[in-house]
mmCIF file of C-alpha atoms in Angstrom:
data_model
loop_
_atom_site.group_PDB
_atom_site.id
_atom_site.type_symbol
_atom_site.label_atom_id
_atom_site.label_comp_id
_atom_site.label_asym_id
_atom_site.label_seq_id
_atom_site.Cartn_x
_atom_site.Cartn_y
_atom_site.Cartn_z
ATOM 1 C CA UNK Y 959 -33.162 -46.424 -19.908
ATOM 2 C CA UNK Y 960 -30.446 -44.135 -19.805
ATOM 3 C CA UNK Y 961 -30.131 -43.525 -15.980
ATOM 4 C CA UNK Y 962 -28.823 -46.779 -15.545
ATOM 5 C CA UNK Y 963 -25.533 -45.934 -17.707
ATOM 6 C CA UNK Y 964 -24.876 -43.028 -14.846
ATOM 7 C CA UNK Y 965 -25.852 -45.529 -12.204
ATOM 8 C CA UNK Y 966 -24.113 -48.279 -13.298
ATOM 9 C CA UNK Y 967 -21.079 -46.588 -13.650
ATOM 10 C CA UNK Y 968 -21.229 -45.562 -9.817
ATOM 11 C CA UNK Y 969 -22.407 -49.082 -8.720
ATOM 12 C CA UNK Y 970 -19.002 -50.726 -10.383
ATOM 13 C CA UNK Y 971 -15.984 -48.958 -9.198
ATOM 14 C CA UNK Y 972 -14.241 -51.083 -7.742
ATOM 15 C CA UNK Y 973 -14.717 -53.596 -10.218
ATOM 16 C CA UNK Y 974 -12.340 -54.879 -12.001
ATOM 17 C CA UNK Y 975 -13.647 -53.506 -15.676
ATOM 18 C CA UNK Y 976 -13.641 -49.965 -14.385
ATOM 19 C CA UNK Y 977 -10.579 -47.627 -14.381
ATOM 20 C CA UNK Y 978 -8.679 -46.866 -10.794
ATOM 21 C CA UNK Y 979 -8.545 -42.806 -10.917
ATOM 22 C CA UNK Y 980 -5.440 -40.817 -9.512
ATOM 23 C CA UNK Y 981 -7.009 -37.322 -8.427
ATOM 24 C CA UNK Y 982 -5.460 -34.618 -8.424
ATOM 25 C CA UNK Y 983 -5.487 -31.849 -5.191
ATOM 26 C CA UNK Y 984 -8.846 -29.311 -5.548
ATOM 27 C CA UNK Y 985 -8.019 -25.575 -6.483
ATOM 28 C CA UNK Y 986 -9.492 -22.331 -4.956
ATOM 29 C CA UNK Y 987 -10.029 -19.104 -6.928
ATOM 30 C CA UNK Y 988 -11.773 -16.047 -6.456
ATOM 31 C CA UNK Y 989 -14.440 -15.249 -9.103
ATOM 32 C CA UNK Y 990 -16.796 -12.717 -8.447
ATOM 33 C CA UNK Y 991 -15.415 -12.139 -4.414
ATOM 34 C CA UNK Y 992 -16.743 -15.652 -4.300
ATOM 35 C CA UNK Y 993 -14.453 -18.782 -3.264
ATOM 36 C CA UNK Y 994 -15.370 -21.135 -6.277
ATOM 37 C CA UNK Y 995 -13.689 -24.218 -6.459
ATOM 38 C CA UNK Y 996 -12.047 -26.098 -9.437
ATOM 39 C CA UNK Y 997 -13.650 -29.181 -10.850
ATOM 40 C CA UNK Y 998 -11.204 -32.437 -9.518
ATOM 41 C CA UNK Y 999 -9.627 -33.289 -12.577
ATOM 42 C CA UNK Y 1000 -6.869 -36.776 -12.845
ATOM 43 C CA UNK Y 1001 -5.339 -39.488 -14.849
ATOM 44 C CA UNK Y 1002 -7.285 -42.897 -15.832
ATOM 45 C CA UNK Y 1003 -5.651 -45.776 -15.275
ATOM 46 C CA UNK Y 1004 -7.794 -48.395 -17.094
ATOM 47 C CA UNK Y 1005 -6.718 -52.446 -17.066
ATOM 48 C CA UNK Y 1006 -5.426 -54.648 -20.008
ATOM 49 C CA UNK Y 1007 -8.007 -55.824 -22.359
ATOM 50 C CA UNK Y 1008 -9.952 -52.346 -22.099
ATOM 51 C CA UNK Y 1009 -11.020 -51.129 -25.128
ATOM 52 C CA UNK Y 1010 -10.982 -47.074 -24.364
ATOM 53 C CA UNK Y 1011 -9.457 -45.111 -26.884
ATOM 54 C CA UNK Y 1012 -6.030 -43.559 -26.379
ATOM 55 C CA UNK Y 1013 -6.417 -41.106 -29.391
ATOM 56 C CA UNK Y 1014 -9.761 -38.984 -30.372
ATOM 57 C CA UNK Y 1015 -10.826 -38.866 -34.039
ATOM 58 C CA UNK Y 1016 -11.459 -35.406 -35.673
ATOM 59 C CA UNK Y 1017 -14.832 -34.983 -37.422
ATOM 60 C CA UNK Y 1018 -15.507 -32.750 -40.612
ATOM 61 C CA UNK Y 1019 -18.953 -34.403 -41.059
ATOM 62 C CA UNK Y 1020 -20.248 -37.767 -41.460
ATOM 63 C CA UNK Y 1021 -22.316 -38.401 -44.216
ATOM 64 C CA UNK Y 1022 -26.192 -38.277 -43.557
ATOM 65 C CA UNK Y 1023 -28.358 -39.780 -46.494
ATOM 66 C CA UNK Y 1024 -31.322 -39.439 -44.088
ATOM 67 C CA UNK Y 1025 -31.503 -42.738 -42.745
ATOM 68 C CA UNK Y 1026 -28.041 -43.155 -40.991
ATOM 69 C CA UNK Y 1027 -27.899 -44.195 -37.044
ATOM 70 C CA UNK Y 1028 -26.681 -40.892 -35.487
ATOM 71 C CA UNK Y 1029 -27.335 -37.403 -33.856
ATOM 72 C CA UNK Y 1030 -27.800 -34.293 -36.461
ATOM 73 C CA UNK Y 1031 -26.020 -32.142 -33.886
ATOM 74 C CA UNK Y 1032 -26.983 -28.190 -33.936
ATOM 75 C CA UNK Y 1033 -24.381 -24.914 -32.192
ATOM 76 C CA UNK Y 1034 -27.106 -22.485 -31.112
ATOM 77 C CA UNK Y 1035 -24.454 -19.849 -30.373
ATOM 78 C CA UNK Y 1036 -23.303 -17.514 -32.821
ATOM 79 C CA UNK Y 1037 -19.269 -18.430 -32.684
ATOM 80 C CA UNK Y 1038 -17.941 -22.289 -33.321
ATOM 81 C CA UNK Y 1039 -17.930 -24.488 -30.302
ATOM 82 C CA UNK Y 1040 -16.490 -28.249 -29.725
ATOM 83 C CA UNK Y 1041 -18.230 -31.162 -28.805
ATOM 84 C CA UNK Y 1042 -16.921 -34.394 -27.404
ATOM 85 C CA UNK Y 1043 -18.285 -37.840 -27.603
ATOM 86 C CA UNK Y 1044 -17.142 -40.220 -24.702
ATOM 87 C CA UNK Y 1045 -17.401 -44.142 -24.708
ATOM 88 C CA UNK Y 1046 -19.082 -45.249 -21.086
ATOM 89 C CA UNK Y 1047 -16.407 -45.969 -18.285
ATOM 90 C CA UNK Y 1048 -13.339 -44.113 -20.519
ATOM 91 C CA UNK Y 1049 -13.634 -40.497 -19.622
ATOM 92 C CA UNK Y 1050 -10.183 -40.132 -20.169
ATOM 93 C CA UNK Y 1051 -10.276 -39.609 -24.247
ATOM 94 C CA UNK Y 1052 -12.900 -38.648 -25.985
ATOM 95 C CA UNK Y 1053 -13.969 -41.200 -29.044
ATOM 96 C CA UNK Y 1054 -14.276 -38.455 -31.348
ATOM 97 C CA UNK Y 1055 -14.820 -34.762 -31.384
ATOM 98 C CA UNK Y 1056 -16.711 -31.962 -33.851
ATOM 99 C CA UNK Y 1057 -16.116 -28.428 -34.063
ATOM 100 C CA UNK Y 1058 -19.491 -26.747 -35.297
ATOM 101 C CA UNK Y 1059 -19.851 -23.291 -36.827
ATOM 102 C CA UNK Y 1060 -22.421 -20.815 -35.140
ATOM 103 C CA UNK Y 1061 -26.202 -21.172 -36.116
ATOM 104 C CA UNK Y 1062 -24.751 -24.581 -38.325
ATOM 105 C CA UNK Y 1063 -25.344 -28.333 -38.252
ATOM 106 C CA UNK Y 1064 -23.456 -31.903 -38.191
ATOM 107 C CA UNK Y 1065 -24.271 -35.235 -38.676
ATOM 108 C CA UNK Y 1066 -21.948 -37.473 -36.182
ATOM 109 C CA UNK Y 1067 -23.042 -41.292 -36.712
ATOM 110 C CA UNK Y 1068 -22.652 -44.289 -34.710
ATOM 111 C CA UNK Y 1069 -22.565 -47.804 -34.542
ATOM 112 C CA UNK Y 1070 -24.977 -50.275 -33.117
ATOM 113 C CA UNK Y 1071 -24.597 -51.196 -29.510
ATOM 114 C CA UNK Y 1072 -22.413 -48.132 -28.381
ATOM 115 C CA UNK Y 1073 -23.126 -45.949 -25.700
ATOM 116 C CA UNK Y 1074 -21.633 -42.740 -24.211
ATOM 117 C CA UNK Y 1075 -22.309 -39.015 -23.676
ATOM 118 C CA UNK Y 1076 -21.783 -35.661 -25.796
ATOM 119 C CA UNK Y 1077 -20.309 -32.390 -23.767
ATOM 120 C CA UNK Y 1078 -19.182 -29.301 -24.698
ATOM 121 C CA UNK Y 1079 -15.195 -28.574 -24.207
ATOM 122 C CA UNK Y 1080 -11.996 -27.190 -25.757
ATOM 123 C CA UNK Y 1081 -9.355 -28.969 -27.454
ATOM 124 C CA UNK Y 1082 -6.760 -28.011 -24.708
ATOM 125 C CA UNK Y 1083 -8.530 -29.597 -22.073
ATOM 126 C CA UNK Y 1084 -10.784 -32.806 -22.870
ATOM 127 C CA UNK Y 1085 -7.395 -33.816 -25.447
ATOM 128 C CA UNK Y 1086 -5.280 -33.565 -22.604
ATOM 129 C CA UNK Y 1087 -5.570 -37.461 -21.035
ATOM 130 C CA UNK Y 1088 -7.565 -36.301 -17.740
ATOM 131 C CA UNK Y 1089 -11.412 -36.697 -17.075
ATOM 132 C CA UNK Y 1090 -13.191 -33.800 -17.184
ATOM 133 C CA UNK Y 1091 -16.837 -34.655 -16.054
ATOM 134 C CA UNK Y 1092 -18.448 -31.243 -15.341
ATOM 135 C CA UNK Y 1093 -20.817 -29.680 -17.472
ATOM 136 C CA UNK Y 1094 -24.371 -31.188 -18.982
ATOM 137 C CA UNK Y 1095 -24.301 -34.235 -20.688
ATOM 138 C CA UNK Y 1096 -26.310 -35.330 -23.881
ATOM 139 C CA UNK Y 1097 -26.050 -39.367 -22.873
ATOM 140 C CA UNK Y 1098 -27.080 -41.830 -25.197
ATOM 141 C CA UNK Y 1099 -27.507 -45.630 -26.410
ATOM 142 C CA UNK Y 1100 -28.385 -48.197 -29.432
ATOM 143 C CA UNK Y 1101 -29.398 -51.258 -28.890
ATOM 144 C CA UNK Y 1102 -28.597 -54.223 -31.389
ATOM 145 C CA UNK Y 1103 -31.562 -53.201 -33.977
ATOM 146 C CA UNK Y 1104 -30.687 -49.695 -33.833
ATOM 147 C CA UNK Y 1105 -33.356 -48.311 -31.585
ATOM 148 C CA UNK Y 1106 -31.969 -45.199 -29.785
ATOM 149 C CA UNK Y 1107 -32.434 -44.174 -26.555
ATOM 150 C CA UNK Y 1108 -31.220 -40.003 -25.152
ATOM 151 C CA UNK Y 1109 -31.740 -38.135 -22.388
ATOM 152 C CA UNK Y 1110 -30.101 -34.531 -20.816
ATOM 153 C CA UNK Y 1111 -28.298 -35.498 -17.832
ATOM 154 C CA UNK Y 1112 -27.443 -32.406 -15.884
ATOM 155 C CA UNK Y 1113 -26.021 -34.823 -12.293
ATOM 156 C CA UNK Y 1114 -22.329 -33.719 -13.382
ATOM 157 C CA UNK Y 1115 -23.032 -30.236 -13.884
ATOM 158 C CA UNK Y 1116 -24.125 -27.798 -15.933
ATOM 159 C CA UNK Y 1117 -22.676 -25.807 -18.588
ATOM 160 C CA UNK Y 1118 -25.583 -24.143 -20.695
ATOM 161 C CA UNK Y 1119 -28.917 -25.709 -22.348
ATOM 162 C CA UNK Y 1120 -29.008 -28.724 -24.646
ATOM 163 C CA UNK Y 1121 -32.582 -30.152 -25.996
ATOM 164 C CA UNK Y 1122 -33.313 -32.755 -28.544
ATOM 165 C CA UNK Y 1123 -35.862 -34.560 -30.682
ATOM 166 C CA UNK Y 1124 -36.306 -37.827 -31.832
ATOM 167 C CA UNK Y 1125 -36.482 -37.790 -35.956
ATOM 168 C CA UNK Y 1126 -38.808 -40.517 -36.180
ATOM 169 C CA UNK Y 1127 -42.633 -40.651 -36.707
ATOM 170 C CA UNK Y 1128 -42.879 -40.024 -32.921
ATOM 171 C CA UNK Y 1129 -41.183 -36.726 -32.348
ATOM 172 C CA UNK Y 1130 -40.346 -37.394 -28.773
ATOM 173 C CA UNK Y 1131 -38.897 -34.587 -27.436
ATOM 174 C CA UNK Y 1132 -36.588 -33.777 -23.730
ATOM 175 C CA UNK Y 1133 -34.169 -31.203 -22.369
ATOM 176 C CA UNK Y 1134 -34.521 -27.596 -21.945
ATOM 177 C CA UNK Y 1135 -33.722 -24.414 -23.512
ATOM 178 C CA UNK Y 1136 -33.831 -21.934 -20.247
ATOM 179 C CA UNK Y 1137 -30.920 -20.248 -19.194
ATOM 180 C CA UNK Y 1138 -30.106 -21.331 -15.577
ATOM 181 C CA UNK Y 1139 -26.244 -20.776 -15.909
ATOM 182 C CA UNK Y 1140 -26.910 -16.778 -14.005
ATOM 183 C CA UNK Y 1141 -27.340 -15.920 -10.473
ATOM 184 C CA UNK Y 1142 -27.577 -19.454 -9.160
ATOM 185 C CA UNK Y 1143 -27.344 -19.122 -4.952
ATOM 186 C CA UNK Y 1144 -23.329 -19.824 -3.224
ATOM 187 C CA UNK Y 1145 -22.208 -23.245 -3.298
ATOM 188 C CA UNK Y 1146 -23.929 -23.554 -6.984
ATOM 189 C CA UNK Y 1147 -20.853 -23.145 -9.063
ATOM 190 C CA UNK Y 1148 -17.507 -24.741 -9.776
ATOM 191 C CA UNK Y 1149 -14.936 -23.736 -12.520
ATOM 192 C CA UNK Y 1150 -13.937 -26.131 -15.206
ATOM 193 C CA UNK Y 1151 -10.295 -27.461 -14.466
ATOM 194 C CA UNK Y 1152 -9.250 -27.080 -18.051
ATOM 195 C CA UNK Y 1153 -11.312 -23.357 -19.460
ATOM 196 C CA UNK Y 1154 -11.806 -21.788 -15.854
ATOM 197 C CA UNK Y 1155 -15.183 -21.233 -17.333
ATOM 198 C CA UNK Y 1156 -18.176 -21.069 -14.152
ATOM 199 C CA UNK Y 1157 -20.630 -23.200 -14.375
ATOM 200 C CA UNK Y 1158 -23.110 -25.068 -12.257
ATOM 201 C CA UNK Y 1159 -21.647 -27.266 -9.748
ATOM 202 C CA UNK Y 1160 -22.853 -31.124 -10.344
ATOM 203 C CA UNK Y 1161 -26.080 -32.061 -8.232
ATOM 204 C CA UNK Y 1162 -24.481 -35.358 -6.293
ATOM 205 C CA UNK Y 1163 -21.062 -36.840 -5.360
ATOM 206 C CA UNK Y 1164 -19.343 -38.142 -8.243
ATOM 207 C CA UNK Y 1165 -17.708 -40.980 -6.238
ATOM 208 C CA UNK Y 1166 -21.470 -41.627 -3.853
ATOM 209 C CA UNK Y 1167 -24.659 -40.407 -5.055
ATOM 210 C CA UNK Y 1168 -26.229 -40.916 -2.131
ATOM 211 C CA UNK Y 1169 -24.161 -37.304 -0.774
ATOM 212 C CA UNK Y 1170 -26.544 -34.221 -2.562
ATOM 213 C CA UNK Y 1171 -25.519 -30.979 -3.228
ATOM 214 C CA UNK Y 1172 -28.405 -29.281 -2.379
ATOM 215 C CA UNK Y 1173 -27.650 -25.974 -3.461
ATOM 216 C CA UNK Y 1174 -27.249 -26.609 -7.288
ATOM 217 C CA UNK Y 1175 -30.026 -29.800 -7.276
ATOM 218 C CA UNK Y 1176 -32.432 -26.952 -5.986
ATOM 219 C CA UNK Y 1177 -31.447 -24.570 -7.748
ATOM 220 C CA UNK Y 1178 -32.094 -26.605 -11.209
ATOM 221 C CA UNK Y 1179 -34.977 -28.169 -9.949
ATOM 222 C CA UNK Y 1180 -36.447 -24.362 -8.736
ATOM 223 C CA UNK Y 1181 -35.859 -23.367 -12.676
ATOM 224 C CA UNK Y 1182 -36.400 -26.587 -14.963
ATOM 225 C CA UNK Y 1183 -38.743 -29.485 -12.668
ATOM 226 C CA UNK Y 1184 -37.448 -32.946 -12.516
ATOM 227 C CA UNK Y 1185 -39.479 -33.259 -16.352
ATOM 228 C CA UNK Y 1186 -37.114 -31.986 -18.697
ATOM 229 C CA UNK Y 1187 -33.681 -33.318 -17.798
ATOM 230 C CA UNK Y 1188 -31.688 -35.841 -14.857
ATOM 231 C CA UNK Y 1189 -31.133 -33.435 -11.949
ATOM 232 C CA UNK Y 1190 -30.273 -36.137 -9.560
ATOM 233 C CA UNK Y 1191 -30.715 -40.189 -9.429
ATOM 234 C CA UNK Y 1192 -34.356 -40.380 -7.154
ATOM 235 C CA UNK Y 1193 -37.241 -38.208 -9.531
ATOM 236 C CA UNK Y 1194 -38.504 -40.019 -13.150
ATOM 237 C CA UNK Y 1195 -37.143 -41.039 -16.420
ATOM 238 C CA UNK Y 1196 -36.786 -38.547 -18.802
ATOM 239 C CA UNK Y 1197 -35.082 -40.909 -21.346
ATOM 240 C CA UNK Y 1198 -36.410 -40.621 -25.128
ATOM 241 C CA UNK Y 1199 -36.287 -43.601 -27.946
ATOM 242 C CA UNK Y 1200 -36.101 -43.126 -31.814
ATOM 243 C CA UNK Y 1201 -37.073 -46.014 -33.762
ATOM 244 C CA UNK Y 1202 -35.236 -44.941 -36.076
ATOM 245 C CA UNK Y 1203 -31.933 -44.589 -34.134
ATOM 246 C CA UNK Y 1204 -31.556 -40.972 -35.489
ATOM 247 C CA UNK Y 1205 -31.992 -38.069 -32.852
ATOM 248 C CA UNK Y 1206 -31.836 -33.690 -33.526
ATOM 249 C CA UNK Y 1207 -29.688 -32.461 -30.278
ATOM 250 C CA UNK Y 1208 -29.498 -28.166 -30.206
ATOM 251 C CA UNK Y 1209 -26.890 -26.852 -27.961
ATOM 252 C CA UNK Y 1210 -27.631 -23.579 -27.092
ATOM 253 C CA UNK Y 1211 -24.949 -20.650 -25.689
ATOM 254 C CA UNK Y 1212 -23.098 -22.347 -23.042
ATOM 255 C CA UNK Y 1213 -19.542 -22.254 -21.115
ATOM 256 C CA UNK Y 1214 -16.777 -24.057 -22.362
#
């Protein structure tokens, strides 16, 4: 169950494991006439011992013979895009990254046990040694015997449509395809500290989720239903498993 990883993360910061965050002040800009604010973006500071990386690996391709632990990950849009995978608790540094043609494929595999989240970014800004939490996230897990478990998380945001498959004998299926990203009511939208890019504002506090942000929780609830993705911590599971451990994610045209 992948809602725990979000919760979890929320329920232990100010444990000792988890990293003590230095924010930085919140910018105003004008987009559209519209005051939209600017995504809180700030250093890590994570304790001895930790295991988060300090350095991101650059992908080509791992190698796919069919059977390999991993995501086949698909760009939807027509132009390249980047995708970043993060390690739970380090949001600092990605783990690795993949730059994907349009309408083309990648295999990125992993190993038993980890778990983390796949975003959409740019190079300039999720390389830069700040957290950059806004946008959807593709979260996922392996347990010891390589059983997989994904869901769409859209709680931190959301920057465009991401839906997946399970490529085992089950074909379980989540996400969404929709584009909710346009005319979204005031107090829906934030801009991405690193891109400026507008997207939808995340649906709860990222330091309480208790405090909602109504206007973008209703919004994606008013398009999508609680079914398809996370839109906040209090309606279903929409986790998926793959026997298998192998899963098909499709990013569709988003903002970066």
């Amino acid at each position: 169950m992948l809602r725990s990883i979000f919760t979890f993360t929320i329920l232990v910061i100010t444990g000792s494991t988890f990293p003590v965050v230095q924010e930085t002040s919140i910018a105003v800009t004008c987009a559209s006439n519209l005051a939209i604010p600017v995504e809180v973006s700030g250093a890590c500071y994570y304790p001895s011992g930790n295991t988060c990386p300090t350095i991101a690996q650059k992908l080509t391709d791992d190698k796919d013979d069919g059977r390999s632990r991993g995501l086949v990950v698909q760009n939807k849009d027509i132009v390249s895009h980047t995708y970043f995978v993060y390690k739970n608790n380090c949001d600092c540094m990605p783990v690795k990254y993949i730059t994907i043609p349009g309408n083309d494929m990648r295999f990125v595999s992993f190993s038993a046990g980890f778990q983390g989240r796949m975003t959409r970014g740019t190079e300039s800004a999720n390389l830069n040694g700040k957290y950059h939490l806004l946008g959807t996230w593709v979260e996922f897990s392996w347990d010891t015997d390589g059983t997989g478990w994904a869901d769409v998380s859209l709680i931190k945001g959301c920057d465009g449509a991401v839906d997946m498959v399970a490529l085992d004998e089950n074909g379980a299926k989540t996400g969404f395809s929709d584009n909710v990203l346009s005319n979204a009511p005031t107090g829906s939208y934030k801009q991405k500290a690193g891109s400026g890019a507008v997207v939808i504002m995340e649906t709860e506090s990222r330091t309480d989720p208790a405090i909602v942000n109504k206007a973008s929780r209703d919004w994606l609830a008013g398009k999508l239903g609680y079914a398809k993705a996370y839109i906040d911590d209090y309606h279903g599971h929409q986790d998926i498993c793959s026997v298998n451990g192998r899963f098909h994610i499709n990013f569709y045209k988003g903002r970066h």
